[in-house]
Coordinates of C-alpha atoms and ligand atoms in Angstrom, one line a residue:
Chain A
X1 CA -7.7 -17.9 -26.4
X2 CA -9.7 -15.7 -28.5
X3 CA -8.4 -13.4 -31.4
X4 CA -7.8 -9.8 -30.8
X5 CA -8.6 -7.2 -33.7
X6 CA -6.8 -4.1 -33.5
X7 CA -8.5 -1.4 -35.6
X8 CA -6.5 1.8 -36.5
X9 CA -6.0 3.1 -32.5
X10 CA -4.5 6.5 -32.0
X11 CA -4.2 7.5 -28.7
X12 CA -3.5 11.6 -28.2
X13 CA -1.8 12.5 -24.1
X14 CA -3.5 15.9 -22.6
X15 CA -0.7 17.4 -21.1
X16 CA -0.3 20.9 -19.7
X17 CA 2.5 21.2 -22.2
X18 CA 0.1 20.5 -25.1
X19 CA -0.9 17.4 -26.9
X20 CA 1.3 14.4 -27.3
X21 CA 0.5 12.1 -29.3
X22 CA 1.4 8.2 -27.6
X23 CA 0.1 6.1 -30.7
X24 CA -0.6 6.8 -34.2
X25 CA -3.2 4.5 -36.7
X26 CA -2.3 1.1 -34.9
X27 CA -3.7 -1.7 -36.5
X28 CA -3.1 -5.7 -36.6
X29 CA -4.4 -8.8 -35.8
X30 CA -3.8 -11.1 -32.9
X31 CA -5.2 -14.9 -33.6
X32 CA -6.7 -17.0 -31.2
X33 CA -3.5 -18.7 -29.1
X34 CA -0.9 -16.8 -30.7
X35 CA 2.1 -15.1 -28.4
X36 CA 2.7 -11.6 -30.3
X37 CA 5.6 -9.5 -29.3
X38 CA 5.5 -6.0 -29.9
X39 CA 9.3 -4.4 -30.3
X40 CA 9.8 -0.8 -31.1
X41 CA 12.0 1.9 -29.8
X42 CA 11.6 3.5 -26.5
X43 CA 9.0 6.4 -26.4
X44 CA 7.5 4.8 -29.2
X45 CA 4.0 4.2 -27.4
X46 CA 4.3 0.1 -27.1
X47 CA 3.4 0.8 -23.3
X48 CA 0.4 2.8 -24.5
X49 CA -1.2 0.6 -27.2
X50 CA -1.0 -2.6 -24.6
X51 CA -2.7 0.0 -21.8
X52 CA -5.3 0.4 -24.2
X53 CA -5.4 -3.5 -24.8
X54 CA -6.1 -3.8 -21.3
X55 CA -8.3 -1.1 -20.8
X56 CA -6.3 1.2 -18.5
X57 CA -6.8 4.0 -21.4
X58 CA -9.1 4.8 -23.9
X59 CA -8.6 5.3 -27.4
X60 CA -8.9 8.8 -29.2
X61 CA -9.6 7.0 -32.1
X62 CA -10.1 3.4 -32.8
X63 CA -11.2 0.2 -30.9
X64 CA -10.2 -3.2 -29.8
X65 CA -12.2 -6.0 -30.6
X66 CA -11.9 -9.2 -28.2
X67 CA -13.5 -12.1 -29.7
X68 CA -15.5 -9.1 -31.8
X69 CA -16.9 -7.7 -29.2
X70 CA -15.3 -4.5 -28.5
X71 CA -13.2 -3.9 -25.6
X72 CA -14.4 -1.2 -22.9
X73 CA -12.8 -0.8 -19.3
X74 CA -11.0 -3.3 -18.0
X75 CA -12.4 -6.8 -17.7
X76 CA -11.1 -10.9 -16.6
X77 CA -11.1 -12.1 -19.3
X78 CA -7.3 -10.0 -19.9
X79 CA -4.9 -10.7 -17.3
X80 CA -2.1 -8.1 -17.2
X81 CA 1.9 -8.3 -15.9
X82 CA 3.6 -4.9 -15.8
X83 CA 7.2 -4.8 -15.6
X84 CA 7.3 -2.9 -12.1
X85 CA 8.3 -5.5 -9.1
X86 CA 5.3 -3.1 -7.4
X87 CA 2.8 -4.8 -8.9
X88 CA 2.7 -7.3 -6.1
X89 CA 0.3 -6.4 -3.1
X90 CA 2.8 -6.2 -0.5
X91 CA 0.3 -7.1 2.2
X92 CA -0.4 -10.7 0.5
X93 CA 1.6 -13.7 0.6
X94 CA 2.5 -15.0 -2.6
X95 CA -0.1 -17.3 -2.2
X96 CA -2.6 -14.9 -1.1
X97 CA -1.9 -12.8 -4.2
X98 CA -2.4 -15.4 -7.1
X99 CA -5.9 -15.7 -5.1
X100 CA -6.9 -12.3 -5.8
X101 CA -8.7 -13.0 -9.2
X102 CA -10.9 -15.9 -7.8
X103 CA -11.9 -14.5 -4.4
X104 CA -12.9 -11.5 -6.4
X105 CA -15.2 -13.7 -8.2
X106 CA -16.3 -14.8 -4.9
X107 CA -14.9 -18.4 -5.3
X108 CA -14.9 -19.9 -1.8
X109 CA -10.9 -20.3 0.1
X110 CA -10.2 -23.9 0.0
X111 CA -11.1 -23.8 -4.3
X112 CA -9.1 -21.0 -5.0
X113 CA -6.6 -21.5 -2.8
X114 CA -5.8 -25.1 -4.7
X115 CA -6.2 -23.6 -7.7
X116 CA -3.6 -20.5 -6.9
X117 CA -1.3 -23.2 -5.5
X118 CA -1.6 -24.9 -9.2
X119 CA -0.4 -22.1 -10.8
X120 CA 2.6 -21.2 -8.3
X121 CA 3.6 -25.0 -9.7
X122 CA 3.1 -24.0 -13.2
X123 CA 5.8 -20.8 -12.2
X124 CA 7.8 -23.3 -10.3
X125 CA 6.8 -21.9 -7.1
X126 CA 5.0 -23.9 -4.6
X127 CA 7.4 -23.5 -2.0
X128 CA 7.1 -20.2 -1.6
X129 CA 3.2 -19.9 -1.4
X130 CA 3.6 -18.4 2.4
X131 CA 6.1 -15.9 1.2
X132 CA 5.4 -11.8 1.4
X133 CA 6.9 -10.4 -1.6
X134 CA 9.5 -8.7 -0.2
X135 CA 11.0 -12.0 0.7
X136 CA 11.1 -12.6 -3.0
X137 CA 13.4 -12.3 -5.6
X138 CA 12.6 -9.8 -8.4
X139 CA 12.3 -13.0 -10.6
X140 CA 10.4 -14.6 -8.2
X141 CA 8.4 -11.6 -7.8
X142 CA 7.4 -12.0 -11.8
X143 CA 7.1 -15.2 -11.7
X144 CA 4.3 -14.6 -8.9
X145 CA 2.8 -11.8 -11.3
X146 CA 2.5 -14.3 -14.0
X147 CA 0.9 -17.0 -11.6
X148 CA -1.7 -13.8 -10.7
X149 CA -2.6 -13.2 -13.8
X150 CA -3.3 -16.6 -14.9
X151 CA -4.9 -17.8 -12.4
X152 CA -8.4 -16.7 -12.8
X153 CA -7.9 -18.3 -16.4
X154 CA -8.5 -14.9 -19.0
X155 CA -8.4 -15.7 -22.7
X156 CA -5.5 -12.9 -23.0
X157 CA -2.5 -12.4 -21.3
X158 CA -0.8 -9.1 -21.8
X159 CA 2.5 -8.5 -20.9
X160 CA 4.6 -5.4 -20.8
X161 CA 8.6 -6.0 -20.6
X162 CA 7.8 -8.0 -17.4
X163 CA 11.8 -9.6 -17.5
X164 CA 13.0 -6.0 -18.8
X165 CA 14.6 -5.1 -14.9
X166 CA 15.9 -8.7 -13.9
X167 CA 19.9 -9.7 -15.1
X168 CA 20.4 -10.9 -17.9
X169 CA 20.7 -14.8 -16.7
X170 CA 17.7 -14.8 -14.8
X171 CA 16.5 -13.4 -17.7
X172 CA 16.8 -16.2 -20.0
X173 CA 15.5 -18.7 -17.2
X174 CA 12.1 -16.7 -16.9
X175 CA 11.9 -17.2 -21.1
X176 CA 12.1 -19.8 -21.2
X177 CA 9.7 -20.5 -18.0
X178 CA 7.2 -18.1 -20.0
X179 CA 7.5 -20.0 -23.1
X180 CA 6.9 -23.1 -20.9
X181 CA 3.9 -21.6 -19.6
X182 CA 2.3 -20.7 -22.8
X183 CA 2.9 -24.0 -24.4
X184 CA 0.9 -25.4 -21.3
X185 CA -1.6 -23.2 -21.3
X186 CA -2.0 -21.6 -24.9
X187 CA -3.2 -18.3 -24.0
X188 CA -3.1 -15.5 -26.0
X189 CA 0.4 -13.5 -25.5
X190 CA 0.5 -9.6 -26.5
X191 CA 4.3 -9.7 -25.1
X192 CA 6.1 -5.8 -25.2
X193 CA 9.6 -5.7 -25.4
X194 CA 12.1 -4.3 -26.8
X195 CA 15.0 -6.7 -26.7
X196 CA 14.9 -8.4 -30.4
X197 CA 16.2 -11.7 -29.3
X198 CA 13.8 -11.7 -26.4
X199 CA 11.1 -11.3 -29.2
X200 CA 12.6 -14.2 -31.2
X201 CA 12.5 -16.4 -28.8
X202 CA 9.2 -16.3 -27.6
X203 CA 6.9 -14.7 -30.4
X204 CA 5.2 -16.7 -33.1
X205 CA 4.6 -12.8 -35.1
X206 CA 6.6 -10.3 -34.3
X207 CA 5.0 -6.6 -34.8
X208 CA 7.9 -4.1 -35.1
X209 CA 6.7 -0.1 -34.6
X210 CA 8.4 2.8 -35.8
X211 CA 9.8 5.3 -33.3
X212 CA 7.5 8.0 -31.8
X213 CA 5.2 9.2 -32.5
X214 CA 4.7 5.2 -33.4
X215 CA 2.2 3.1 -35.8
X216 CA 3.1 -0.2 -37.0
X217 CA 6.0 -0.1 -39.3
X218 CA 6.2 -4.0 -40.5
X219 CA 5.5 -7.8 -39.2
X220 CA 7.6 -10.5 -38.9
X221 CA 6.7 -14.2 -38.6
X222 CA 8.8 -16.3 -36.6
X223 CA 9.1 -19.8 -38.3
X224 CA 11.2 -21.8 -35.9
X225 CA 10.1 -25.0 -34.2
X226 CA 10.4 -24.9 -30.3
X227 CA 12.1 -24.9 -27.9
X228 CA 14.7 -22.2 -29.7
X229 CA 18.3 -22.4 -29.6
X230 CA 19.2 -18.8 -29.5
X231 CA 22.5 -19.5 -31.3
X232 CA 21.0 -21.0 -34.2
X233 CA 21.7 -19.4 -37.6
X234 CA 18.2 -18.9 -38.4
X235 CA 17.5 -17.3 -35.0
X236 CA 20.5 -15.0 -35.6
X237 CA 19.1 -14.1 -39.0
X238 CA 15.7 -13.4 -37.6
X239 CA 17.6 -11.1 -35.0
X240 CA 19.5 -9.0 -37.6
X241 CA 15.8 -9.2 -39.7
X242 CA 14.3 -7.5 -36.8
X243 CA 17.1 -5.1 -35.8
X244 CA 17.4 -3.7 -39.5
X245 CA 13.6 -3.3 -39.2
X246 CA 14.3 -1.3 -35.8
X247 CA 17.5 0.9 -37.5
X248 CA 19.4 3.0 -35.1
X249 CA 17.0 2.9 -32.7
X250 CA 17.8 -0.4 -31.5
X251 CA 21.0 -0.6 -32.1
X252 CA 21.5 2.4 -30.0
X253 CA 19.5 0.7 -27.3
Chain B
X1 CA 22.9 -9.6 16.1
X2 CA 19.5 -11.1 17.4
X3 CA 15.9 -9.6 17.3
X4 CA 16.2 -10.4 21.7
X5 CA 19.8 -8.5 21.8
X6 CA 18.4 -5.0 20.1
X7 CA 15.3 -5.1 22.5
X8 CA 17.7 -5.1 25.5
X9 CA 19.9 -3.2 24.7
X10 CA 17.4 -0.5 23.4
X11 CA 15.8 -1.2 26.8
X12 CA 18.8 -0.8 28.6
X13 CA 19.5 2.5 26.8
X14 CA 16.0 4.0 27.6
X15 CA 16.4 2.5 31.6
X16 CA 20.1 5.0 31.6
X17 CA 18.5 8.1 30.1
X18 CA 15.5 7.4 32.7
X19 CA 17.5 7.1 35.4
X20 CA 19.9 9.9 34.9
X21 CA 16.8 12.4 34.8
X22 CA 15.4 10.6 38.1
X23 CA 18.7 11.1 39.8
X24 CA 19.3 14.9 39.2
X25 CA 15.5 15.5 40.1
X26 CA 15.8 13.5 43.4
X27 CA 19.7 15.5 44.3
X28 CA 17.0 18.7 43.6
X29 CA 14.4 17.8 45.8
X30 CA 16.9 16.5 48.7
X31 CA 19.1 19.9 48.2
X32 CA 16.5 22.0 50.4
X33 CA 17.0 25.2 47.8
X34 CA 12.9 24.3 47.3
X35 CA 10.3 23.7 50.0
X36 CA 9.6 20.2 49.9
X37 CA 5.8 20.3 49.9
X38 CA 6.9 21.5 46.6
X39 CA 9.1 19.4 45.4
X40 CA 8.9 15.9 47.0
X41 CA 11.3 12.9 46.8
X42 CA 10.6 10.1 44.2
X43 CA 10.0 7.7 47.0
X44 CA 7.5 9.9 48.2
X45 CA 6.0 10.2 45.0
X46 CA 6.0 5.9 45.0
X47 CA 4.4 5.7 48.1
X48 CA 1.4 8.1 47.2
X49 CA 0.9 6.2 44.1
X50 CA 0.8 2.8 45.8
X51 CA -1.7 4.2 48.4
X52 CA -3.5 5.9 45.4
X53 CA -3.6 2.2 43.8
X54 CA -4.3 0.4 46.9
X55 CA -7.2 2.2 48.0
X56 CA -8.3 2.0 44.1
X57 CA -8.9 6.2 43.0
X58 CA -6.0 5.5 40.9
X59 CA -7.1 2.7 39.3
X60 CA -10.9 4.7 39.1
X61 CA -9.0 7.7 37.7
X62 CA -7.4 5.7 34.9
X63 CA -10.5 4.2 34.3
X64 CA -12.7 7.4 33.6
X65 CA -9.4 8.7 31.4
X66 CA -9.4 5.6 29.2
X67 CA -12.8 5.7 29.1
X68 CA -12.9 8.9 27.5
X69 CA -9.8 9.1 25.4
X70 CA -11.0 5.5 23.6
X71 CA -14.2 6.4 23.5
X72 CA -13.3 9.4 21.7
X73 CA -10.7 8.2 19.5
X74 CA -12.4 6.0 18.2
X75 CA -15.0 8.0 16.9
X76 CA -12.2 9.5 15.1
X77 CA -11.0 7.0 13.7
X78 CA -14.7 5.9 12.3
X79 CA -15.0 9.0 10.9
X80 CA -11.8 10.0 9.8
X81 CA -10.2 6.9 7.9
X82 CA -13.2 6.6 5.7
X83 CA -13.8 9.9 4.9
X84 CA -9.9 10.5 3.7
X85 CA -10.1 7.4 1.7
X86 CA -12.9 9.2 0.4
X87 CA -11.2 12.4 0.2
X88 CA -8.8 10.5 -1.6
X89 CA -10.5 9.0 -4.2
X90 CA -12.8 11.6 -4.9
X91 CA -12.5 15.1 -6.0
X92 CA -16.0 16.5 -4.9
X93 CA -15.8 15.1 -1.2
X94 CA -12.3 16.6 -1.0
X95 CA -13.4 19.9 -2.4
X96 CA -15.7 20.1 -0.4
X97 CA -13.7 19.0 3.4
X98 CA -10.4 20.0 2.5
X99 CA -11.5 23.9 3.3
X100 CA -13.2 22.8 6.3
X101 CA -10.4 21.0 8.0
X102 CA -7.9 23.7 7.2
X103 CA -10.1 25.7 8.8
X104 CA -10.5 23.6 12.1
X105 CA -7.9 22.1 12.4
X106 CA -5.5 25.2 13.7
X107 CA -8.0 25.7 16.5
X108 CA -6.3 24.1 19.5
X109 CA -9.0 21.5 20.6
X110 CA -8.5 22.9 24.4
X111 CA -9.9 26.0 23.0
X112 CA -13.0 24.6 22.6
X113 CA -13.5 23.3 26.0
X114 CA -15.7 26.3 27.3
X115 CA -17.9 26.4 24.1
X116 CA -18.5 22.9 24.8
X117 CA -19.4 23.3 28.8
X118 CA -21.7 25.4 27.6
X119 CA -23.4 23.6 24.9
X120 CA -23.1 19.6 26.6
X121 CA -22.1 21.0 30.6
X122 CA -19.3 19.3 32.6
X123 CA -18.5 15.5 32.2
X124 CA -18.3 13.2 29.9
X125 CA -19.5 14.5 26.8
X126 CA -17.7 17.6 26.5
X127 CA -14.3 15.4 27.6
X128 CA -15.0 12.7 24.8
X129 CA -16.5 15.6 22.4
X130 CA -12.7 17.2 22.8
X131 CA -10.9 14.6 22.3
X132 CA -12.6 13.5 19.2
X133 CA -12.0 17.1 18.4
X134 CA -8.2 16.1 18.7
X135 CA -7.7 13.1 17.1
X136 CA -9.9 13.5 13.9
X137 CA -7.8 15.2 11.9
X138 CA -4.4 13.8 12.4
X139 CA -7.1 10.4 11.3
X140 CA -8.4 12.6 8.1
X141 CA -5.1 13.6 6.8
X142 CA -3.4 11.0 7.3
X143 CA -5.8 8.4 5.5
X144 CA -5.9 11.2 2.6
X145 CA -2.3 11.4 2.2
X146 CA -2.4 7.4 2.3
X147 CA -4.9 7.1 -0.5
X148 CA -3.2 9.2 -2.5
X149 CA 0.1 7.2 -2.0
X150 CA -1.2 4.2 -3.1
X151 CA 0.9 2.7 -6.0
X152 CA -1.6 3.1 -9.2
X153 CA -0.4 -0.4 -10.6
X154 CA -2.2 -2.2 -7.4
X155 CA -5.5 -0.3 -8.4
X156 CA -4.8 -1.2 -12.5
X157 CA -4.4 -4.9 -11.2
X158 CA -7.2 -5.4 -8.5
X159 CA -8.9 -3.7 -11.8
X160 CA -8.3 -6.5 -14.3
X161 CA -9.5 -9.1 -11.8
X162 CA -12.3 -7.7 -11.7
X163 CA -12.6 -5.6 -8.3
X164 CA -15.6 -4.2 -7.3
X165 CA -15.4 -0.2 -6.4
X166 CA -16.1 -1.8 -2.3
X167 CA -13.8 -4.8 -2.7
X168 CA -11.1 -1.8 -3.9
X169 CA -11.7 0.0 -0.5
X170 CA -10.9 -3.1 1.6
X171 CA -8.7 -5.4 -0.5
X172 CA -6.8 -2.7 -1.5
X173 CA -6.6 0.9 -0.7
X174 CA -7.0 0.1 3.2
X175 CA -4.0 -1.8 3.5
X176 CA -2.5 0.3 0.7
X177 CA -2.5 3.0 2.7
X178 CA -2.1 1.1 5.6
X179 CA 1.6 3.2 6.8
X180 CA 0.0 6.0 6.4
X181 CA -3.2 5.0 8.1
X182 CA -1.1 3.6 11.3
X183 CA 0.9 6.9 11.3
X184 CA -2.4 8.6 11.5
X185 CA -3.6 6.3 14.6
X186 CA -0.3 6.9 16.1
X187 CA -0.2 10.6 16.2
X188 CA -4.0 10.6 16.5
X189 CA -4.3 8.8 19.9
X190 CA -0.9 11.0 20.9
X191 CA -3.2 14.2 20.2
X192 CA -6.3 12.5 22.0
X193 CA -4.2 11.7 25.0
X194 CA -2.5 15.4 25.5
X195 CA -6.7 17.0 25.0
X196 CA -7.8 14.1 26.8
X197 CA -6.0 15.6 30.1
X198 CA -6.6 19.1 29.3
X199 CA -10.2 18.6 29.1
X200 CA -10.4 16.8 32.4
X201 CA -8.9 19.7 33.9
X202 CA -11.6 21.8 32.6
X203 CA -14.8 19.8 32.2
X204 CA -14.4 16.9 34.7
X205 CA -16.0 16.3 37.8
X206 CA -14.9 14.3 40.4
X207 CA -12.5 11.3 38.3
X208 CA -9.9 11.5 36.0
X209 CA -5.8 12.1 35.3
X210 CA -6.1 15.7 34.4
X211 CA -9.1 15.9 37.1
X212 CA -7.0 14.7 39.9
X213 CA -3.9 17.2 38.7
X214 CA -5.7 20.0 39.1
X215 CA -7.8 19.3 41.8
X216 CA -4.1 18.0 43.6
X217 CA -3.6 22.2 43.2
X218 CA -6.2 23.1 45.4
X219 CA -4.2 21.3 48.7
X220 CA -0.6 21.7 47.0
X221 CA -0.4 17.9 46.8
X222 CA 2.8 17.6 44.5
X223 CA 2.7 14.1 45.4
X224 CA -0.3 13.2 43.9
X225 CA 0.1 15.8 41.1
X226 CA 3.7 13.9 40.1
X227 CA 1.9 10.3 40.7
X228 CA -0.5 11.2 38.1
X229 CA 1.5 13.0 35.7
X230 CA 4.0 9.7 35.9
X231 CA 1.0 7.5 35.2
X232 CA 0.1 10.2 32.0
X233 CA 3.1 9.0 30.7
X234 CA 3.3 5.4 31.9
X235 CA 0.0 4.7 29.7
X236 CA 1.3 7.5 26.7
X237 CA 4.2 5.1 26.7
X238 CA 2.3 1.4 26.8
X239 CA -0.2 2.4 23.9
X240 CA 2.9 4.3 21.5
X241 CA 5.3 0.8 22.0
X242 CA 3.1 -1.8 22.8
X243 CA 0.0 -1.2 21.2
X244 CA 1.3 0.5 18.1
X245 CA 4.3 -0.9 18.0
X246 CA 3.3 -4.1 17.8
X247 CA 0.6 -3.0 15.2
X248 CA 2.9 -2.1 12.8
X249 CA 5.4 -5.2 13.6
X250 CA 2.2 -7.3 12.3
X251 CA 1.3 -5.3 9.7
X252 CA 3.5 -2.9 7.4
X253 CA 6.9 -4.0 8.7
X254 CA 5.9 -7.8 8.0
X255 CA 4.4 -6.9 4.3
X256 CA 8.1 -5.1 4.2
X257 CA 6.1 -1.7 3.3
X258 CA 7.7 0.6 6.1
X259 CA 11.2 -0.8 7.7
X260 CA 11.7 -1.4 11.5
X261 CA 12.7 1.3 13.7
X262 CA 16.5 1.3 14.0
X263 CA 17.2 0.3 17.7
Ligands
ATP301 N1 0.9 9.8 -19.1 C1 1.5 10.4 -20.2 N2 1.3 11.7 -20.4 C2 1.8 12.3 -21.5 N3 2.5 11.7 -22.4 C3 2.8 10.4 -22.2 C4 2.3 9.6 -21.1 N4 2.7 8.4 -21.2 C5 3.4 8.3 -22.3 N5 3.5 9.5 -22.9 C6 4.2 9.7 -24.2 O1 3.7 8.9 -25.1 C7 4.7 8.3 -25.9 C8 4.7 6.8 -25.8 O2 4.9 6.4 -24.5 P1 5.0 4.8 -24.1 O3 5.2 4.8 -22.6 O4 3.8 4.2 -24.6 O5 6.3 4.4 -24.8 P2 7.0 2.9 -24.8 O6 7.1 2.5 -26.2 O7 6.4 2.0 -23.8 O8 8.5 3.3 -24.3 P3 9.5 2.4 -23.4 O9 10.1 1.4 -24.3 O10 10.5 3.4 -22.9 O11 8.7 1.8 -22.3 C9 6.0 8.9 -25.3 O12 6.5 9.8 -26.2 C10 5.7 9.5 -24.0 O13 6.4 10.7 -23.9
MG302 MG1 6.9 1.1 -21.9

């Protein structure tokens, strides 16, 4: 629940092939309890910046400032949901995995255990605490990855298309979970995506790139009370606002 | 079709093939074209190994085998899953071990057996010494192929809760790696068994499978020779089904990481 400066991050790939460049001059602001969704077309280096976010990558240029302390490495007080099913371990029970963050700050079985089972309630998912993963759906599977990164309470949560590989009405039901979640536990969001009504739905600011190599291009603010009714007009308009913004790119997509 | 079904019938498959090759070795062995000191009858063969495992050399014999092929292996395995991790995860160790195990590793461990009599003298030590010889590097790869198959988004994640560089090795990249690591056991103890019985031959006195084989040479017991070579594969059998079998029952195929073997 702490604000997150981004300060003009460019991030340059070594390849064998020669240099590639994944970001270009990022900047924006993140405050403290706000879900941001990052759109932009694919290639465009939304994957990149939030790598960086987390601390997977370093910049070439640039920092992150948590709190304004700058970020280096990777740390708890970000918890991170990919999009890959994967993510999971498979050895762990669904229960077993939510633990991970507490037993690695060496909180004893029975406390973290409660607390893991707390947050498979918060995902809707209690009944499945004894569950492998691969006994899960791959909403279920997300929904696990959510309760994992929660669950040893970081200030940021950073998300990268986490729904982008489920159906389209599973979809919806996870959005609407997520935006459940976040109004329960007002974390802050860095959400990637790059389905514009997605990004209406949940974002309070949406930050649209430009195609690769990308920097920021322009931000929108989303000013509709919640929960959203997708087939509103305003949340129509805001669509076409954000797909003009995106130009063939995402219309293409 | 139930999980009880598929084991008999696979059973029932296996007990067919099994005795088809028993019934055209015992029409051989009845058909007088070989001398039968040479080529004895199956119940022959049965009633030397229940006299063998009544009076208890069998049972001796086994002993001293297990002894040495466990003992061995398991040094293997304590060296050579920790050093592929390590191989794995960094770029100095397996600089520096990859050349040496392509180097060794060719050398047929049975190879070694008179450099060892010489250097440790019959028994024991050279037997164990061999089939640690054996088994290590089926271990080594195996765990370095593992480590390097583990999917990067578990590391990035144990990472961002906060893992320490040990909690990594045994929360994660252990059971990570774990198909690969079983795979390694698997062929590991399958490689330690085969020197295990070759080194007897060579360097053991006195007790032992491979001991009793070739000692059975000497007085052209075939008997014995085909009572131990059926208990060779009796235990090769018990410790490939049962014990890794059911190793990887309770361990990858639960977590869903490697399917069951199609019966
Ligand atoms: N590991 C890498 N090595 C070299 N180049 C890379 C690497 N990862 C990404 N890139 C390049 O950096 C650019 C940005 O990639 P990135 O994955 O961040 O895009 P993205 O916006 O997340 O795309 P998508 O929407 O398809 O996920 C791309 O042009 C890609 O080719
Ligand atoms: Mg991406």
């Amino acid at each position: 629940m702490r604000p997150i400066e981004i300060r003009d991050v460019s991030l340059i790939y070594e390849t064998p092939a020669g240099n590639v460049p994944g970001v270009q001059s990022v900047s924006f602001q993140i405050a403290a309890s706000e879900f941001v969704c990052i759109v932009g077309p694919s290639g465009c280096g939304k994957s990149t910046l939030l790598n960086i976010i987390a601390g997977f990558l370093t910049p070439t240029v640039g920092e992150i400032r948590i709190d304004g302390k700058a970020v280096t490495g990777q740390g708890q007080d970000r918890g991170v949901v990919f999009q890959d099913f994967a993510q999971l371990f498979p050895w762990r029970t669904a229960l077993g995995n939510v633990a991970f963050g507490l037993e690695m700050q060496g909180m004893e079985k029975n406390r973290r255990e409660t607390i893991a089972m707390e947050q498979l309630g918060l995902v809707k998912l209690e009944k499945f605490a004894q569950s492998y993963p691969h006994h899960l759906s791959g909403g279920m599977q997300q929904r696990v990855a959510i309760a994992r990164a929660l669950a040893y309470n970081p200030a940021v949560l950073l998300m990268d298309e986490p729904f982008a590989a489920l159906d389209a009405l599973t979809r919806d039901d996870m959005q609407r979970l997520l935006a459940d979640v976040w109004r329960k536990t007002r974390k802050t969001v860095i959400y990637v995506t790059h389905n514009v009504a997605e990004a209406v739905y949940l974002a309070d600011r949406v930050v649209v790139m430009t195609p690769h190599p990308g920097t920021v291009k322009t931000e929108v603010l989303i000013r509709l009370p919640r929960p959203r009714d997708p087939l509103s007009v305003e949340f129509l308009d805001y669509q076409r606002q954000l797909l003009q913004h995106l130009g063939q790119h995402a219309a293409a997509g | 079709m139930t999980n009880a079904s598929v084991h008999i019938r696979s059973a029932r498959r296996a007990a067919i093939t099994l005795l088809f090759a028993a019934a055209v070795y015992e029409t051989l062995a009845r058909s007088g074209i070989f001398a039968a000191a040479l080529l004895p009858t199956l119940p022959q063969v049965a009633q030397t190994l229940v006299a063998m495992l009544v009076d208890g050399t069998m049972v001796w014999h086994v002993a001293y085998t297990l002894y040495r092929v466990i003992f061995g292996f398991s040094l293997a395995v304590a060296v050579g899953v920790p050093l592929g991790i390590l191989m794995g995860r960094f770029r100095a160790v397996e600089n520096f071990f990859l050349p040496l195990a392509s180097a060794l590793m060719p050398i047929p461990s049975l190879a070694w057996v008179p450099v060892f009599i010489l250097w440790f003298g019959i028994g024991n030590t050279t037997t164990i010494l061999i089939v640690f010889y054996a088994a290590t590097f089926p271990m080594l790869l195996n765990a370095w192929s593992g480590v390097r198959a583990v999917n990067p988004l578990w590391l990035r994640a144990a990472g961002v809760m906060g893992a320490s560089e040990r909690r990594l090795f045994w929360k994660v990249i252990v059971p990570g790696a774990s198909p690969f690591i079983i795979t390694g056991l698997r062929q590991a103890f399958l490689r330690a068994w085969i020197a295990v019985v070759g080194a007897e031959m060579l360097a053991a006195s006195n007790w032992g499978l491979g001991w009793t084989i070739f000692d059975a040479k000497e007085f052209l017991n075939a008997d014995v020779m085909l009572a131990s070579l059926a208990v060779i594969g009796c235990i090769g059998f018990i410790f490939e089904r049962l014990v890794f079998g059911s190793l990887e029952r309770i361990t990858v195929i639960r977590w869903g990481m490697m399917r069951a073997a199609k019966d």
